[in-house]
Amino acid sequence: MKKILGLFAAVLLLAACGTEKKTFKQAQLAASKGNFTQAIQIYSRLIKRNPNHYAALINRGVLWERLPVKDAKERAKNRSYAEADYLRAIEVNPAVAEPYNNLGALYVDTGRNADAAVYLSEAIARSPKYFTALMNRAIAYYRQGRTTAALQDFNSALKLRDDEPLLFLNRGLAYFDSGMYDAALDDFSYLIHLRPNDARAYLERARVFIRMGYPANAYADLEEAVSIKPTYALAYYYMGDLLFRKGETDQALGMLVRSKELANQYVPTYELMGDMLALEDPVSATANYMVAKKLDPKNARRYDAKIRLMRTEEGRERVLANRFFPR
């Protein structure tokens, strides 16, 4: 949720020398063509000549984040370069909101949500109607569990723009986690209006329907999701759950097999299949729990407890009842 400075930087460069302005435009052109490495090199030359060229610093920071990488280590290295550029831009010109927003968004991306909220608040203090910063801070708050604060920012952002799909997606998630299902349903329905071919929008609305007790509506949305995105493993996971609750065991297991094929590291699928098989095939159920334990060792105790319950009929019935027929 960042934007390379374009008009803003160009205005600031009107008083700059002709050579510097030309070089800056060359960097922008290279970036617009997707030549990020070349653009970074050009911005670096500008910054070497003028270490206080904060527009070049901001733009180079964005490009470090967009640069294709081969692995997580390289991504982390590039993000550290971007962080350094944003911090330097803030040092050079602390009155400008953009580098605070970009740094905050970077911290959201890397899970540093408390730090993100601090910098995004600085961006908003400098530009109270900064839509992107409000959106980013709302997400940072949401990920910290500060749902009320997140909703306040989402609602403030909505007053500025009412056509941004990410706003309705993220606000819908915040409503969902708060148990405000009617509001979540409204947001995901409007998201579908904005993006009728967005598979995730249908999946999220299906999750709301499940919580509200409308399984038929949920299943219809999940079918729509997989028609848009046939490789949507999570949609097959939820379809399997709904089918099992209807008593359609074979079809349910087929959905989970498909989910595993598409996302063989997704732990909840193995646990769900184990719970489905608990009564009829405890050996296979145990095998699924063992895979879940291997993939998710931090929750090993939960899977070990279910494996022990597979030893008796009473235990197997308890697993099935706790999952599908909770009191």
XYZ file of C-alpha atoms in Angstrom:
327
model
C 0.000 0.000 0.000
C 2.742 2.398 -1.028
C 3.092 4.697 -3.967
C 6.251 5.821 -5.680
C 6.377 9.585 -5.561
C 5.570 10.979 -8.956
C 3.910 14.377 -9.119
C 5.040 15.252 -5.636
C 8.689 14.600 -6.436
C 8.440 16.354 -9.784
C 7.118 19.529 -8.155
C 9.973 19.525 -5.692
C 12.486 19.155 -8.495
C 11.370 22.188 -10.461
C 14.053 24.281 -8.803
C 16.727 21.605 -9.239
C 19.371 21.717 -11.915
C 18.482 20.387 -15.348
C 20.857 17.425 -15.179
C 19.468 16.228 -11.824
C 15.898 16.575 -13.041
C 16.688 14.631 -16.207
C 18.370 11.854 -14.228
C 15.391 11.627 -11.878
C 13.023 11.245 -14.822
C 15.255 8.512 -16.246
C 14.920 6.596 -12.992
C 11.155 7.017 -13.016
C 10.970 5.811 -16.619
C 13.057 2.734 -15.852
C 10.830 1.924 -12.866
C 7.653 2.362 -14.936
C 9.007 -0.240 -17.384
C 9.736 -2.679 -14.590
C 13.502 -2.201 -14.809
C 13.833 -1.911 -11.028
C 17.537 -2.718 -10.819
C 18.365 -0.042 -13.378
C 16.119 2.472 -11.603
C 17.799 1.727 -8.274
C 21.196 2.298 -9.853
C 20.091 5.664 -11.259
C 18.588 6.770 -7.945
C 21.811 5.676 -6.244
C 23.829 7.955 -8.515
C 21.516 10.834 -7.647
C 21.844 10.120 -3.934
C 25.625 9.850 -4.188
C 25.728 13.327 -5.733
C 23.115 14.669 -3.309
C 22.750 12.629 -0.083
C 19.781 14.830 0.888
C 17.721 13.967 -2.193
C 14.796 12.658 -0.189
C 12.472 11.984 -3.172
C 15.132 9.689 -4.637
C 15.551 8.055 -1.240
C 11.831 7.352 -0.941
C 11.529 6.027 -4.485
C 14.606 3.843 -4.111
C 13.167 2.471 -0.884
C 9.968 1.443 -2.640
C 11.947 -0.224 -5.413
C 14.039 -2.201 -2.936
C 10.780 -3.675 -1.689
C 9.496 -4.414 -5.195
C 12.694 -5.950 -6.495
C 12.204 -9.657 -7.337
C 14.090 -11.967 -4.967
C 15.204 -15.600 -5.026
C 14.599 -16.369 -1.348
C 13.557 -15.026 2.052
C 17.126 -14.042 2.947
C 17.420 -11.769 -0.074
C 13.981 -10.277 0.640
C 15.047 -9.472 4.196
C 18.232 -7.834 2.921
C 16.322 -5.680 0.428
C 13.833 -4.675 3.102
C 16.702 -3.553 5.311
C 17.922 -1.337 2.443
C 14.413 0.072 2.051
C 14.169 0.734 5.782
C 17.467 2.621 5.717
C 16.268 4.762 2.784
C 12.977 5.644 4.492
C 14.726 6.516 7.760
C 17.204 8.696 5.892
C 14.353 10.425 4.007
C 12.654 11.169 7.339
C 15.911 12.590 8.674
C 16.357 14.790 5.602
C 12.791 16.123 5.533
C 10.769 15.195 8.643
C 7.761 17.257 7.533
C 6.826 14.965 4.627
C 4.283 12.214 5.362
C 5.212 9.676 2.658
C 8.352 8.133 4.175
C 6.561 7.607 7.502
C 3.759 5.784 5.676
C 6.159 3.680 3.631
C 8.215 2.720 6.656
C 5.055 1.894 8.572
C 3.809 -0.286 5.718
C 7.168 -2.071 5.589
C 6.894 -2.813 9.301
C 3.364 -4.168 8.776
C 4.752 -6.459 6.077
C 7.440 -7.731 8.457
C 5.166 -8.180 11.486
C 6.459 -5.198 13.448
C 2.966 -3.847 13.962
C 3.617 -1.740 17.058
C 6.480 0.062 15.286
C 4.278 0.381 12.214
C 1.536 2.126 14.192
C 4.044 4.669 15.541
C 5.299 5.719 12.108
C 1.872 5.617 10.503
C 0.586 7.904 13.261
C 3.379 10.317 12.351
C 2.273 10.197 8.712
C -1.332 10.929 9.693
C -0.254 13.741 12.010
C 1.387 15.423 9.011
C -1.458 14.613 6.630
C -4.734 13.848 8.481
C -6.536 12.858 5.270
C -3.824 10.466 4.114
C -6.014 7.568 2.997
C -3.220 5.033 2.543
C -1.683 5.764 5.946
C -5.083 5.393 7.623
C -5.574 2.061 5.884
C -2.107 0.844 6.836
C -2.506 1.912 10.471
C -5.890 0.201 10.640
C -4.231 -3.027 9.494
C -1.416 -2.572 12.021
C -3.955 -2.069 14.809
C -6.001 -5.044 13.632
C -2.961 -7.311 13.687
C -2.191 -6.162 17.223
C -5.699 -7.137 18.293
C -6.715 -3.479 18.687
C -9.923 -3.968 16.763
C -11.760 -0.861 18.000
C -8.888 1.399 16.945
C -8.637 -0.435 13.622
C -12.334 0.093 12.896
C -12.025 3.790 13.710
C -9.259 4.135 11.120
C -11.132 2.081 8.533
C -14.178 4.293 9.005
C -12.074 7.454 8.719
C -10.569 6.116 5.507
C -14.035 5.303 4.171
C -15.014 8.968 4.474
C -12.183 9.760 2.072
C -12.750 6.916 -0.409
C -15.577 4.427 -0.701
C -14.293 2.410 -3.661
C -11.157 0.718 -2.305
C -11.658 -3.067 -2.187
C -8.913 -3.604 0.392
C -10.768 -1.371 2.821
C -13.888 -3.543 2.710
C -11.854 -6.755 2.865
C -9.852 -5.717 5.909
C -12.700 -3.979 7.708
C -14.839 -7.047 7.070
C -12.166 -9.214 8.685
C -12.066 -6.906 11.696
C -15.851 -7.059 12.029
C -15.729 -10.852 11.670
C -13.145 -11.255 14.427
C -15.238 -8.990 16.660
C -18.327 -11.154 16.158
C -20.087 -8.349 14.254
C -21.291 -10.713 11.555
C -23.995 -8.518 10.031
C -21.462 -5.745 9.456
C -18.921 -8.218 8.089
C -21.546 -9.624 5.732
C -22.287 -6.134 4.423
C -18.596 -5.425 3.800
C -17.893 -8.692 2.005
C -21.061 -8.338 -0.073
C -19.991 -4.855 -1.122
C -16.513 -6.212 -1.865
C -18.129 -8.724 -4.227
C -19.977 -5.818 -5.842
C -16.646 -4.061 -6.393
C -14.801 -7.227 -7.416
C -17.251 -9.830 -8.735
C -14.384 -12.086 -9.823
C -12.535 -12.028 -6.501
C -12.498 -15.583 -5.129
C -11.409 -14.476 -1.668
C -14.394 -12.155 -1.345
C -16.728 -15.136 -1.756
C -14.706 -17.264 0.652
C -14.780 -14.592 3.371
C -18.522 -14.112 2.951
C -18.937 -17.882 3.152
C -17.119 -17.867 6.486
C -19.599 -15.274 7.755
C -22.544 -17.350 6.560
C -21.111 -20.353 8.413
C -20.904 -18.382 11.653
C -24.420 -17.023 11.142
C -25.838 -20.522 10.609
C -26.540 -20.392 6.862
C -24.595 -23.384 5.481
C -26.403 -23.438 2.122
C -25.471 -19.815 1.436
C -21.922 -20.541 2.551
C -21.598 -23.536 0.249
C -22.928 -21.539 -2.717
C -20.277 -18.883 -2.120
C -17.545 -21.498 -1.825
C -18.643 -23.048 -5.115
C -18.400 -19.599 -6.678
C -14.934 -19.157 -5.190
C -13.607 -22.378 -6.720
C -15.255 -21.623 -10.049
C -13.227 -18.414 -10.121
C -10.087 -20.012 -8.673
C -10.089 -23.812 -9.102
C -6.841 -24.095 -7.107
C -8.295 -22.431 -3.993
C -7.296 -24.989 -1.336
C -8.930 -23.131 1.549
C -12.302 -23.129 -0.202
C -12.150 -26.925 -0.573
C -11.297 -27.150 3.126
C -14.469 -25.309 4.123
C -16.550 -27.230 1.588
C -15.334 -30.481 3.121
C -16.323 -29.325 6.587
C -19.816 -28.311 5.450
C -20.383 -31.544 3.530
C -19.377 -33.669 6.499
C -21.806 -31.830 8.734
C -24.523 -32.710 6.196
C -23.603 -36.370 6.447
C -21.983 -36.532 3.007
C -18.778 -38.133 4.269
C -17.299 -39.439 1.012
C -17.737 -36.109 -0.758
C -16.336 -34.292 2.269
C -13.209 -36.423 2.333
C -12.807 -35.898 -1.402
C -12.780 -32.144 -0.849
C -10.086 -32.476 1.810
C -7.982 -34.682 -0.447
C -8.206 -31.944 -3.071
C -7.255 -29.327 -0.476
C -4.191 -31.371 0.504
C -3.152 -31.736 -3.129
C -3.238 -27.973 -3.572
C -1.708 -27.002 -0.217
C 0.069 -29.932 1.383
C 1.498 -27.788 4.198
C -1.858 -26.470 5.414
C -2.157 -27.952 8.895
C -5.917 -27.475 9.554
C -6.775 -29.797 6.665
C -4.934 -32.689 8.286
C -6.541 -32.033 11.656
C -10.003 -31.735 10.119
C -9.564 -34.980 8.202
C -8.367 -36.663 11.373
C -11.471 -35.494 13.213
C -13.711 -36.713 10.384
C -12.095 -40.153 10.405
C -11.894 -40.456 14.189
C -14.818 -42.824 14.621
C -14.670 -44.867 11.427
C -10.922 -45.082 10.774
C -8.835 -44.174 13.831
C -5.630 -45.441 12.198
C -5.977 -42.962 9.333
C -7.081 -40.290 11.789
C -3.911 -40.852 13.795
C -1.804 -40.618 10.645
C -3.351 -37.230 9.871
C -2.710 -35.965 13.397
C 0.913 -37.085 13.121
C 1.357 -35.079 9.934
C -0.259 -32.066 11.600
C 2.106 -32.437 14.553
C 5.134 -32.566 12.257
C 4.028 -29.456 10.376
C 2.926 -27.603 13.515
C 5.212 -28.690 16.380
C 4.295 -25.746 18.610
C 0.837 -27.296 19.021
C 2.128 -30.843 19.459
C 0.273 -31.310 22.735
C -3.096 -30.871 21.039
C -2.345 -33.470 18.379
C -0.832 -35.860 20.937
C -4.020 -35.573 23.010
C -6.137 -36.511 19.993
C -3.820 -39.409 19.137
C -4.320 -40.761 22.668
C -8.089 -40.390 22.328
C -7.998 -42.643 19.259
C -7.247 -45.623 21.545
C -10.796 -45.899 22.868
C -14.242 -45.656 21.351
C -15.225 -43.121 23.982
C -12.238 -40.967 23.068
C -13.013 -41.166 19.364
C -16.598 -40.145 19.988
C -15.401 -37.231 22.079
C -13.172 -35.936 19.268
C -16.016 -36.161 16.773
C -18.514 -34.494 19.103
C -16.158 -31.690 20.137
C -15.451 -30.808 16.527
C -18.826 -31.122 14.886
C -21.427 -31.081 17.622
C -20.111 -28.789 20.379
C -22.477 -28.050 23.237
